[in-house]
């Protein structure tokens, strides 16, 4: 959740997000950022037809590792290492999780504690070896093994064991019922022979030379570029869209300028920069809906932000629509809770905060934070002031932080906006607020809510999980019902209660769900049958958007 600039988490810090430094972040940063190109000498000429040149993408950052056990290819859309299930759907709704390496839907025991997965047969890894149940078992056991220090371990905290009843079946045994466990079956699978449970994932050879069942293999991987080419052993034959080249270009403005000079297929950009290409000949702007939120933690040990009345007042004082128009250039929707409208009946439409400056001021006055003749609020000699930290490489988080600071200044509240890395922010998280991003695994509402609101966090996870240390027994009870109850109606009712309770006593200052904006050469659609956009998670970038499923692209005749 912390301010990251790439695709998700120190879970593995992905490049485009400010969310947490957890499991997928740094690995998936790759996802959140535009990708790489060969080299200047290999760059295709701007006049070359789209079907005659490689898919060349500018990215804000390249992944630190290609190891699926460290979080790479862990969202069900792995280009190198495939998962048991994958994503299928449209961008205005939650994707369906459908079988990929699995042969069919899971067979789940009556108590929901045992999940049996039948595997597809006759699938081979790119090195020619056969895929079977031992590969799945070895991959998941390695993530669970503390010796591997896998950043994905936290997402499998409810997994008790994984075993193989036979070579084509995998059995997952859970500690307690978890309806959302299917989202844990989106992790990329590596060959058992190359998995070493005694070695940290950061030291594995899979970090540089992964072997998978996916449509692509690695031709080149360096600090400057990642080049993927068609896997000759892929089960349906070599894909047509090859190579796919990702070139690092960390600066947003520089990336925009390089795209404008020609030779690149596309990139991901902040909304204002992306929209500057609208109407420009030769380019199209594509927008993907996401469950990717931005919000500010309100530290529980700070004398100002720790007060429930203050937290509520801040949520009433902020004008979210103005933030979206001014900072996101309209590419977003207000966020009041961690649940977006795409969750259907799990979404509580009335769980919102009205922009109510008068009530906000009255709450502050009532709680003793009174405005002086100089326009500054204070209480018992302490000023109504706090610091917001943002990832120094993320201009969007910076601009949101500054805009919030400007709005709150009108209420006599001083907000000091400062840049801070993940390492710098963690020890300060109980005293300083942090501009965070979330929605890492948004394919079940449980993954949006549990770690952010259950009182067992952050102790049970990382500092960016429930960073404001929210604790409420009724909230815990409803979250547990939502996680474990097998009745869909009971789950939905519990999650709506969670949101309704949250807006009465908020833990954070949630601001917006982002729309991810991409720019692509317009001649791509003239020469290729491309794939549709999906509802995107916090992690995004050039491995998402219009290029999420390049393996499905076919040339037009």
Coordinates of C-alpha atoms in Angstrom, one line a residue:
X1 CA 0.0 0.0 0.0
X2 CA 2.7 2.4 0.6
X3 CA 3.7 4.9 -2.1
X4 CA 5.1 2.8 -4.7
X5 CA 5.6 3.7 -8.3
X6 CA 5.1 0.6 -10.0
X7 CA 2.8 -2.2 -9.9
X8 CA 2.3 -3.6 -6.6
X9 CA 3.7 -4.3 -3.3
X10 CA 6.6 -4.7 -1.1
X11 CA 4.8 -7.6 -0.8
X12 CA 7.0 -7.0 -3.9
X13 CA 7.1 -3.4 -4.6
X14 CA 5.8 -2.9 -8.0
X15 CA 6.7 0.1 -9.8
X16 CA 3.6 2.1 -10.2
X17 CA 1.9 2.0 -6.9
X18 CA 2.2 3.4 -3.6
X19 CA 0.7 0.6 -1.9
X20 CA 2.7 -1.6 0.4
X21 CA 6.1 -3.0 0.3
X22 CA 4.7 -6.5 0.4
X23 CA 4.6 -9.6 -1.6
X24 CA 4.3 -8.6 -5.2
X25 CA 5.3 -5.1 -5.2
X26 CA 8.8 -5.0 -6.3
X27 CA 8.3 -7.9 -8.6
X28 CA 5.2 -6.5 -10.1
X29 CA 6.5 -3.1 -10.3
X30 CA 7.1 -4.3 -13.7
X31 CA 3.4 -4.7 -14.2
X32 CA 2.7 -1.2 -13.1
X33 CA 5.2 0.4 -15.4
X34 CA 5.7 0.8 -19.1
X35 CA 8.2 -1.7 -20.5
X36 CA 11.4 -2.0 -22.5
X37 CA 12.7 -2.0 -26.0
X38 CA 15.6 -3.7 -27.6
X39 CA 18.2 -0.9 -28.0
X40 CA 18.2 2.2 -30.0
X41 CA 19.8 0.3 -32.8
X42 CA 17.0 -2.3 -32.8
X43 CA 14.2 0.2 -32.4
X44 CA 11.7 -0.1 -35.2
X45 CA 11.2 2.8 -37.5
X46 CA 8.2 5.0 -36.9
X47 CA 6.9 4.4 -40.4
X48 CA 7.1 0.6 -40.1
X49 CA 3.7 -1.1 -40.0
X50 CA 2.5 -2.3 -36.6
X51 CA 2.4 -5.9 -37.6
X52 CA 5.9 -5.8 -38.9
X53 CA 7.6 -4.6 -35.7
X54 CA 7.9 -6.0 -32.2
X55 CA 5.5 -4.9 -29.5
X56 CA 7.7 -2.3 -27.9
X57 CA 6.6 -0.8 -24.6
X58 CA 8.1 2.0 -22.5
X59 CA 7.9 1.2 -18.8
X60 CA 8.7 3.2 -15.7
X61 CA 10.6 0.3 -14.3
X62 CA 11.6 -3.3 -14.9
X63 CA 11.0 -6.1 -12.5
X64 CA 13.7 -6.9 -10.0
X65 CA 13.1 -10.6 -10.4
X66 CA 11.3 -12.9 -12.8
X67 CA 10.8 -15.6 -10.2
X68 CA 7.1 -16.4 -9.8
X69 CA 7.7 -17.5 -6.2
X70 CA 8.8 -14.0 -5.5
X71 CA 5.6 -12.5 -7.0
X72 CA 6.3 -12.2 -10.7
X73 CA 3.5 -13.5 -12.9
X74 CA 1.3 -13.8 -9.8
X75 CA -1.9 -12.2 -11.0
X76 CA -3.2 -15.0 -13.3
X77 CA -1.9 -13.4 -16.5
X78 CA 1.6 -14.8 -16.5
X79 CA 3.4 -14.5 -19.8
X80 CA 6.2 -16.8 -18.6
X81 CA 4.8 -18.8 -15.6
X82 CA 1.2 -19.6 -15.8
X83 CA -1.1 -20.2 -12.8
X84 CA -3.9 -22.7 -12.0
X85 CA -6.5 -20.1 -12.9
X86 CA -6.6 -17.0 -15.0
X87 CA -8.8 -13.9 -15.4
X88 CA -11.6 -13.5 -17.9
X89 CA -14.1 -10.7 -18.2
X90 CA -14.8 -7.1 -18.9
X91 CA -13.4 -3.9 -17.3
X92 CA -16.7 -2.8 -15.7
X93 CA -17.1 -6.0 -13.6
X94 CA -15.1 -8.3 -11.5
X95 CA -13.3 -10.9 -13.7
X96 CA -14.2 -14.5 -13.5
X97 CA -11.4 -16.8 -12.3
X98 CA -11.4 -19.6 -14.9
X99 CA -9.2 -22.7 -15.2
X100 CA -5.8 -22.4 -16.9
X101 CA -3.4 -25.1 -15.7
X102 CA -6.3 -26.5 -13.8
X103 CA -8.6 -28.7 -15.8
X104 CA -11.8 -27.6 -14.2
X105 CA -13.3 -25.8 -11.2
X106 CA -12.1 -26.8 -7.7
X107 CA -13.8 -29.7 -5.9
X108 CA -14.4 -28.1 -2.4
X109 CA -15.3 -30.1 0.7
X110 CA -18.6 -29.3 2.5
X111 CA -16.7 -27.4 5.2
X112 CA -14.7 -25.5 2.6
X113 CA -11.4 -26.6 4.2
X114 CA -10.2 -29.0 1.4
X115 CA -9.8 -27.8 -2.2
X116 CA -9.0 -30.5 -4.8
X117 CA -7.7 -29.2 -8.2
X118 CA -7.6 -31.5 -11.2
X119 CA -4.8 -30.5 -13.5
X120 CA -4.7 -30.3 -17.3
X121 CA -2.5 -32.9 -18.9
X122 CA 0.0 -33.0 -21.7
X123 CA 1.3 -29.5 -20.8
X124 CA 5.1 -28.9 -21.0
X125 CA 7.4 -26.3 -19.6
X126 CA 9.5 -24.3 -22.0
X127 CA 12.5 -26.6 -21.2
X128 CA 10.5 -29.6 -22.5
X129 CA 9.7 -31.2 -19.1
X130 CA 6.2 -32.3 -18.3
X131 CA 3.9 -30.3 -16.0
X132 CA 2.3 -32.2 -13.1
X133 CA 1.1 -32.0 -9.6
X134 CA 4.5 -32.0 -8.0
X135 CA 5.3 -28.7 -9.7
X136 CA 2.3 -27.1 -8.0
X137 CA 3.1 -28.6 -4.7
X138 CA 6.8 -27.6 -4.9
X139 CA 5.9 -24.0 -5.8
X140 CA 3.4 -23.5 -3.0
X141 CA 5.5 -25.3 -0.4
X142 CA 8.4 -23.1 -1.3
X143 CA 6.4 -20.0 -0.8
X144 CA 5.2 -21.3 2.6
X145 CA 8.8 -22.2 3.7
X146 CA 10.3 -19.4 5.8
X147 CA 13.7 -20.2 4.4
X148 CA 12.7 -18.8 0.9
X149 CA 11.6 -15.5 2.4
X150 CA 8.9 -15.3 -0.3
X151 CA 6.9 -12.0 -0.3
X152 CA 3.9 -14.1 -1.3
X153 CA 3.8 -16.0 2.0
X154 CA 1.5 -13.4 3.6
X155 CA -1.2 -14.1 1.0
X156 CA -1.2 -17.8 1.9
X157 CA -1.4 -17.3 5.7
X158 CA -4.6 -19.5 5.8
X159 CA -3.0 -22.4 3.8
X160 CA -2.2 -25.3 6.2
X161 CA -0.7 -27.7 3.6
X162 CA -0.6 -28.6 -0.1
X163 CA -0.1 -32.2 -1.4
X164 CA -0.6 -34.4 -4.5
X165 CA -3.0 -37.3 -4.1
X166 CA -1.8 -38.3 -7.6
X167 CA 0.2 -36.8 -10.4
X168 CA -2.8 -34.9 -11.9
X169 CA -4.4 -33.7 -8.7
X170 CA -3.4 -31.1 -6.1
X171 CA -5.0 -30.8 -2.6
X172 CA -5.0 -27.6 -0.7
X173 CA -6.0 -27.8 3.0
X174 CA -7.0 -24.6 4.7
X175 CA -6.8 -23.7 8.4
X176 CA -10.3 -22.2 8.3
X177 CA -12.9 -21.8 5.6
X178 CA -12.0 -19.0 3.1
X179 CA -14.3 -18.5 0.1
X180 CA -11.8 -16.1 -1.4
X181 CA -9.0 -18.7 -1.5
X182 CA -9.5 -19.0 -5.3
X183 CA -7.6 -15.7 -5.6
X184 CA -4.6 -17.5 -4.2
X185 CA -4.6 -19.8 -7.2
X186 CA -3.3 -17.1 -9.5
X187 CA 0.4 -17.6 -8.6
X188 CA 2.8 -18.7 -11.3
X189 CA 4.0 -22.2 -11.2
X190 CA 7.7 -23.2 -11.6
X191 CA 9.2 -26.7 -12.4
X192 CA 9.7 -28.7 -9.2
X193 CA 13.2 -29.5 -10.3
X194 CA 14.2 -25.9 -10.2
X195 CA 12.6 -25.0 -6.9
X196 CA 14.9 -25.0 -3.9
X197 CA 13.0 -24.6 -0.6
X198 CA 16.2 -24.0 1.3
X199 CA 17.3 -21.0 -0.7
X200 CA 15.8 -17.4 -0.6
X201 CA 13.8 -16.6 -3.6
X202 CA 16.0 -13.6 -4.3
X203 CA 19.0 -16.0 -4.8
X204 CA 17.2 -18.5 -7.1
X205 CA 18.2 -18.9 -10.7
X206 CA 14.6 -18.4 -11.5
X207 CA 15.0 -14.8 -10.8
X208 CA 17.0 -14.3 -14.0
X209 CA 16.2 -17.4 -16.1
X210 CA 12.6 -18.5 -15.3
X211 CA 11.1 -21.7 -16.9
X212 CA 7.4 -21.8 -17.3
X213 CA 4.4 -23.2 -19.3
X214 CA 3.4 -19.8 -20.6
X215 CA 3.4 -18.3 -24.1
X216 CA 6.7 -16.5 -23.8
X217 CA 10.3 -17.2 -22.8
X218 CA 13.0 -14.7 -21.8
X219 CA 15.4 -13.8 -24.6
X220 CA 17.2 -11.0 -22.7
X221 CA 16.9 -9.5 -19.2
X222 CA 19.0 -6.6 -17.9
X223 CA 18.6 -3.4 -16.0
X224 CA 17.7 -1.7 -19.2
X225 CA 15.4 -4.1 -21.0
X226 CA 13.3 -7.2 -20.9
X227 CA 12.7 -9.1 -24.2
X228 CA 10.2 -11.9 -24.4
X229 CA 9.9 -14.2 -27.4
X230 CA 7.4 -16.9 -28.3
X231 CA 7.7 -20.1 -26.4
X232 CA 8.3 -22.8 -29.2
X233 CA 6.9 -25.5 -26.8
X234 CA 3.7 -23.7 -26.0
X235 CA 0.7 -26.0 -26.1
X236 CA -1.2 -24.2 -28.8
X237 CA 1.9 -23.3 -30.8
X238 CA 4.1 -20.2 -30.9
X239 CA 2.1 -17.0 -30.4
X240 CA 2.0 -14.4 -33.2
X241 CA 2.8 -11.3 -31.1
X242 CA 6.5 -11.8 -30.7
X243 CA 8.8 -10.3 -29.5
X244 CA 7.4 -8.2 -26.7
X245 CA 10.0 -5.7 -25.6
X246 CA 10.0 -3.6 -22.4
X247 CA 12.3 -0.6 -22.1
X248 CA 12.8 1.3 -18.9
X249 CA 12.0 5.0 -18.8
X250 CA 11.3 6.0 -15.2
X251 CA 10.4 9.7 -15.7
X252 CA 6.8 10.3 -16.8
X253 CA 7.6 13.3 -18.9
X254 CA 10.5 11.6 -20.6
X255 CA 8.4 8.6 -21.3
X256 CA 5.8 10.8 -22.9
X257 CA 8.3 12.6 -25.1
X258 CA 10.0 9.3 -26.2
X259 CA 6.6 7.9 -27.2
X260 CA 5.8 11.0 -29.2
X261 CA 9.1 10.6 -31.2
X262 CA 7.8 7.3 -32.6
X263 CA 9.1 3.7 -32.7
X264 CA 7.3 2.5 -29.6
X265 CA 4.0 0.7 -29.4
X266 CA 2.8 2.4 -26.3
X267 CA 3.2 3.2 -22.6
X268 CA 1.3 3.9 -19.4
X269 CA 1.1 7.5 -18.3
X270 CA -0.6 9.7 -15.6
X271 CA -3.9 10.9 -16.8
X272 CA -2.9 14.5 -17.8
X273 CA 0.0 13.3 -19.8
X274 CA -2.0 10.5 -21.4
X275 CA -4.8 12.9 -22.3
X276 CA -2.3 15.1 -24.1
X277 CA -2.2 12.5 -26.8
X278 CA -6.0 12.6 -27.3
X279 CA -6.7 13.7 -30.8
X280 CA -3.1 13.6 -31.8
X281 CA -2.7 11.8 -35.1
X282 CA -1.2 8.3 -34.8
X283 CA -2.2 7.6 -31.2
X284 CA -5.1 6.5 -29.2
X285 CA -5.7 6.8 -25.4
X286 CA -7.2 3.8 -23.6
X287 CA -8.6 3.9 -20.1
X288 CA -9.0 0.9 -17.8
X289 CA -11.3 0.8 -14.8
X290 CA -9.6 -0.4 -11.7
X291 CA -10.2 -1.3 -8.0
X292 CA -6.9 0.6 -7.4
X293 CA -7.5 3.1 -4.6
X294 CA -5.4 5.9 -3.2
X295 CA -5.8 7.1 0.4
X296 CA -4.0 8.5 3.4
X297 CA -3.4 6.5 6.6
X298 CA -4.2 8.4 9.8
X299 CA -1.7 7.3 12.5
X300 CA -3.2 6.0 15.7
X301 CA -0.5 7.4 17.9
X302 CA -0.6 10.9 16.6
X303 CA -2.4 13.4 18.9
X304 CA -4.5 14.8 16.1
X305 CA -5.3 12.0 13.7
X306 CA -5.9 9.4 16.5
X307 CA -9.2 11.0 17.5
X308 CA -12.3 9.3 15.9
X309 CA -14.0 12.7 15.5
X310 CA -11.0 14.1 13.7
X311 CA -10.9 11.2 11.3
X312 CA -14.6 11.6 10.5
X313 CA -14.1 15.4 10.1
X314 CA -11.3 14.9 7.6
X315 CA -13.4 12.6 5.5
X316 CA -16.2 15.2 5.4
X317 CA -13.8 18.1 4.7
X318 CA -12.1 16.7 1.6
X319 CA -13.7 17.4 -1.7
X320 CA -13.0 14.2 -3.6
X321 CA -14.6 15.3 -6.9
X322 CA -12.3 18.3 -7.0
X323 CA -9.3 16.1 -6.4
X324 CA -10.3 13.8 -9.2
X325 CA -10.9 16.7 -11.6
X326 CA -7.7 18.6 -10.7
X327 CA -5.2 15.8 -10.1
X328 CA -6.6 12.9 -12.1
X329 CA -8.0 14.9 -14.9
X330 CA -11.3 13.2 -14.4
X331 CA -9.8 9.7 -14.6
X332 CA -11.2 8.2 -11.4
X333 CA -14.1 7.8 -9.0
X334 CA -14.5 8.9 -5.4
X335 CA -13.5 6.3 -2.8
X336 CA -15.2 6.3 0.5
X337 CA -14.5 2.7 1.6
X338 CA -12.2 0.1 0.2
X339 CA -15.0 -1.4 -2.0
X340 CA -15.8 0.0 -5.4
X341 CA -19.1 -0.3 -7.3
X342 CA -17.8 -3.2 -9.4
X343 CA -18.4 -5.5 -6.4
X344 CA -22.1 -5.6 -7.2
X345 CA -24.3 -6.7 -4.3
X346 CA -21.2 -6.6 -2.0
X347 CA -21.1 -2.8 -2.5
X348 CA -22.9 -0.6 -0.1
X349 CA -23.9 2.3 -2.3
X350 CA -25.0 4.5 0.6
X351 CA -21.8 4.1 2.6
X352 CA -20.3 7.4 1.5
X353 CA -19.1 10.7 3.0
X354 CA -20.9 13.8 1.8
X355 CA -18.6 16.8 1.2
X356 CA -19.8 18.8 4.2
X357 CA -17.5 21.6 5.3
X358 CA -19.8 22.9 7.9
X359 CA -20.2 19.6 9.7
X360 CA -16.5 19.0 9.4
X361 CA -15.7 22.3 11.1
X362 CA -18.3 21.6 13.8
X363 CA -16.8 18.2 14.6
X364 CA -13.4 19.7 14.9
X365 CA -14.8 22.4 17.2
X366 CA -16.6 19.9 19.3
X367 CA -13.5 17.8 19.8
X368 CA -11.6 20.8 21.1
X369 CA -9.6 21.6 18.0
X370 CA -10.6 25.3 17.9
X371 CA -9.5 27.8 15.2
X372 CA -7.6 30.8 16.4
X373 CA -7.9 34.3 15.0
X374 CA -4.9 33.5 12.8
X375 CA -6.8 30.6 11.2
X376 CA -4.8 27.8 12.8
X377 CA -6.6 25.1 14.9
X378 CA -5.1 23.9 18.1
X379 CA -6.0 22.0 21.3
X380 CA -4.2 22.1 24.7
X381 CA -1.3 23.9 23.0
X382 CA -0.9 21.3 20.2
X383 CA -1.4 22.4 16.6
X384 CA -3.8 20.6 14.3
X385 CA -1.0 19.4 12.0
X386 CA 0.4 16.2 10.6
X387 CA 2.9 15.0 8.0
X388 CA 1.9 13.0 4.9
X389 CA 4.7 10.8 3.3
X390 CA 4.7 9.8 -0.4
X391 CA 6.9 7.7 -2.5
X392 CA 9.5 10.1 -4.1
X393 CA 9.1 8.5 -7.5
X394 CA 5.4 8.8 -7.7
X395 CA 4.2 12.2 -9.0
X396 CA 0.5 11.3 -8.8
X397 CA 0.8 10.5 -5.0
X398 CA 2.7 13.7 -4.5
X399 CA 0.1 15.8 -6.3
X400 CA -2.8 14.1 -4.5
X401 CA -1.0 14.8 -1.2
X402 CA -0.4 18.4 -2.0
X403 CA -4.0 18.9 -3.1
X404 CA -5.4 17.4 0.1
X405 CA -3.0 19.6 2.1
X406 CA -4.4 22.7 0.3
X407 CA -8.0 21.7 1.0
X408 CA -7.4 21.0 4.7
X409 CA -5.5 24.3 5.1
X410 CA -8.9 26.0 4.6
X411 CA -10.0 24.3 7.9
X412 CA -7.0 25.5 9.8
X413 CA -5.2 22.2 9.5
X414 CA -1.5 22.1 8.5
X415 CA -0.3 19.2 6.4
X416 CA 3.4 18.8 5.7
X417 CA 4.0 16.8 2.5
X418 CA 7.3 15.0 2.4
X419 CA 8.9 12.4 0.2
X420 CA 10.0 9.2 1.8
X421 CA 11.0 5.7 0.6
X422 CA 9.4 2.5 2.0
X423 CA 12.3 2.0 4.3
X424 CA 12.1 5.5 5.6
X425 CA 8.3 5.4 6.0
X426 CA 7.9 2.2 7.9
X427 CA 9.4 3.3 11.3
X428 CA 7.4 6.5 11.0
X429 CA 4.1 4.9 10.2
X430 CA 2.7 5.2 13.8
X431 CA 3.3 9.0 13.8
X432 CA 3.2 10.1 10.2
X433 CA 0.4 9.6 7.6
X434 CA 1.3 7.8 4.4
X435 CA -0.3 8.2 0.9
X436 CA -1.0 4.6 0.1
X437 CA -2.4 2.6 -2.8
X438 CA -4.4 -0.6 -2.6
X439 CA -6.5 -3.2 -4.4
X440 CA -3.7 -5.6 -4.9
X441 CA -5.9 -8.7 -5.3
X442 CA -9.3 -7.2 -6.0
X443 CA -11.0 -10.3 -7.3
X444 CA -12.9 -11.1 -4.1
X445 CA -14.1 -8.4 -1.7
X446 CA -12.4 -10.3 1.2
X447 CA -9.0 -9.4 -0.2
X448 CA -10.0 -5.7 -0.3
X449 CA -11.2 -5.5 3.3
X450 CA -9.8 -8.1 5.7
X451 CA -6.2 -6.9 6.0
X452 CA -7.2 -3.2 6.0
X453 CA -9.8 -3.4 8.8
X454 CA -9.3 -6.6 10.9
X455 CA -7.8 -5.9 14.3
X456 CA -5.2 -8.7 13.9
X457 CA -3.4 -6.4 11.5
X458 CA -0.8 -5.0 11.1
X459 CA 0.7 -7.4 13.6
X460 CA -0.4 -10.4 11.4
X461 CA 1.0 -8.7 8.3
X462 CA 2.9 -5.6 7.4
X463 CA 2.8 -2.0 8.5
X464 CA 0.7 -1.0 5.6
X465 CA -2.0 -3.5 6.5
X466 CA -4.5 -1.7 8.7
X467 CA -1.9 1.1 9.1
X468 CA -4.3 3.2 11.3
X469 CA -4.6 0.2 13.7
X470 CA -8.4 0.1 13.5
X471 CA -9.9 -2.2 16.1
X472 CA -13.6 -2.9 16.5
X473 CA -15.1 -6.3 17.6
X474 CA -18.2 -5.9 15.5
X475 CA -16.1 -5.1 12.5
X476 CA -14.0 -8.2 13.1
X477 CA -17.1 -10.4 13.4
X478 CA -18.6 -9.2 10.1
X479 CA -15.2 -9.6 8.3
X480 CA -15.0 -13.2 9.6
X481 CA -18.5 -14.0 8.4
X482 CA -17.6 -12.6 5.0
X483 CA -14.4 -14.6 4.8
X484 CA -15.8 -18.0 6.0
X485 CA -19.6 -18.1 5.3
X486 CA -20.4 -20.3 2.3
X487 CA -23.8 -18.5 1.8
X488 CA -23.3 -15.8 -0.8
X489 CA -26.2 -13.8 0.6
X490 CA -24.8 -13.9 4.1
X491 CA -21.4 -12.8 2.8
X492 CA -22.8 -9.9 0.9
X493 CA -24.9 -8.7 3.9
X494 CA -21.8 -8.9 6.1
X495 CA -19.7 -6.9 3.7
X496 CA -22.3 -4.2 3.4
X497 CA -22.4 -3.9 7.2
X498 CA -18.6 -3.5 7.2
X499 CA -18.9 -0.6 4.8
X500 CA -21.8 1.0 6.7
X501 CA -19.9 0.7 10.0
X502 CA -16.7 2.1 8.4
X503 CA -18.3 5.4 7.3
X504 CA -19.5 5.9 10.9
X505 CA -15.9 5.6 12.2
X506 CA -13.4 5.7 9.4
X507 CA -9.8 4.6 9.9
X508 CA -8.3 6.3 6.9
X509 CA -8.9 9.2 4.4
X510 CA -9.7 7.3 1.2
X511 CA -9.8 9.5 -1.8
X512 CA -10.3 7.9 -5.2
X513 CA -10.3 4.7 -7.3
X514 CA -8.0 5.4 -10.2
X515 CA -8.7 4.8 -13.9
X516 CA -5.4 3.6 -15.5
X517 CA -4.5 5.5 -18.6
X518 CA -2.5 4.1 -21.6
X519 CA -1.4 5.5 -24.9
X520 CA -0.9 3.2 -27.9
X521 CA -0.1 3.7 -31.6
X522 CA -3.4 3.8 -33.5
X523 CA -2.2 1.6 -36.2
X524 CA -2.0 -1.4 -33.8
X525 CA -5.7 -2.0 -34.1
X526 CA -5.4 -1.7 -37.9
X527 CA -3.1 -4.6 -38.1
X528 CA -3.9 -6.8 -35.0
X529 CA -6.9 -8.4 -33.5
X530 CA -6.2 -7.4 -29.9
X531 CA -7.7 -8.3 -26.6
X532 CA -10.1 -6.4 -24.4
X533 CA -9.3 -4.5 -21.2
X534 CA -9.9 -6.0 -17.7
X535 CA -10.8 -4.5 -14.3
X536 CA -7.3 -3.9 -13.0
X537 CA -5.7 -4.2 -9.6
X538 CA -3.4 -1.8 -7.9
X539 CA -0.6 -3.2 -9.9
X540 CA -0.8 -2.1 -13.5
X541 CA 1.5 -0.9 -16.3
X542 CA 2.5 -2.2 -19.6
X543 CA 1.8 -5.8 -18.6
X544 CA -1.7 -4.8 -18.1
X545 CA -4.0 -2.4 -20.1
X546 CA -4.2 -3.2 -23.8
X547 CA -1.1 -5.5 -23.5
X548 CA -2.3 -7.8 -20.8
X549 CA -3.0 -10.7 -23.2
X550 CA -0.7 -10.1 -26.1
X551 CA -0.5 -13.9 -26.5
X552 CA -4.1 -13.8 -27.8
X553 CA -3.3 -11.2 -30.5
X554 CA -3.6 -12.4 -34.1
X555 CA -2.6 -10.6 -37.3
X556 CA -5.4 -9.2 -39.4
X557 CA -5.4 -10.4 -43.0

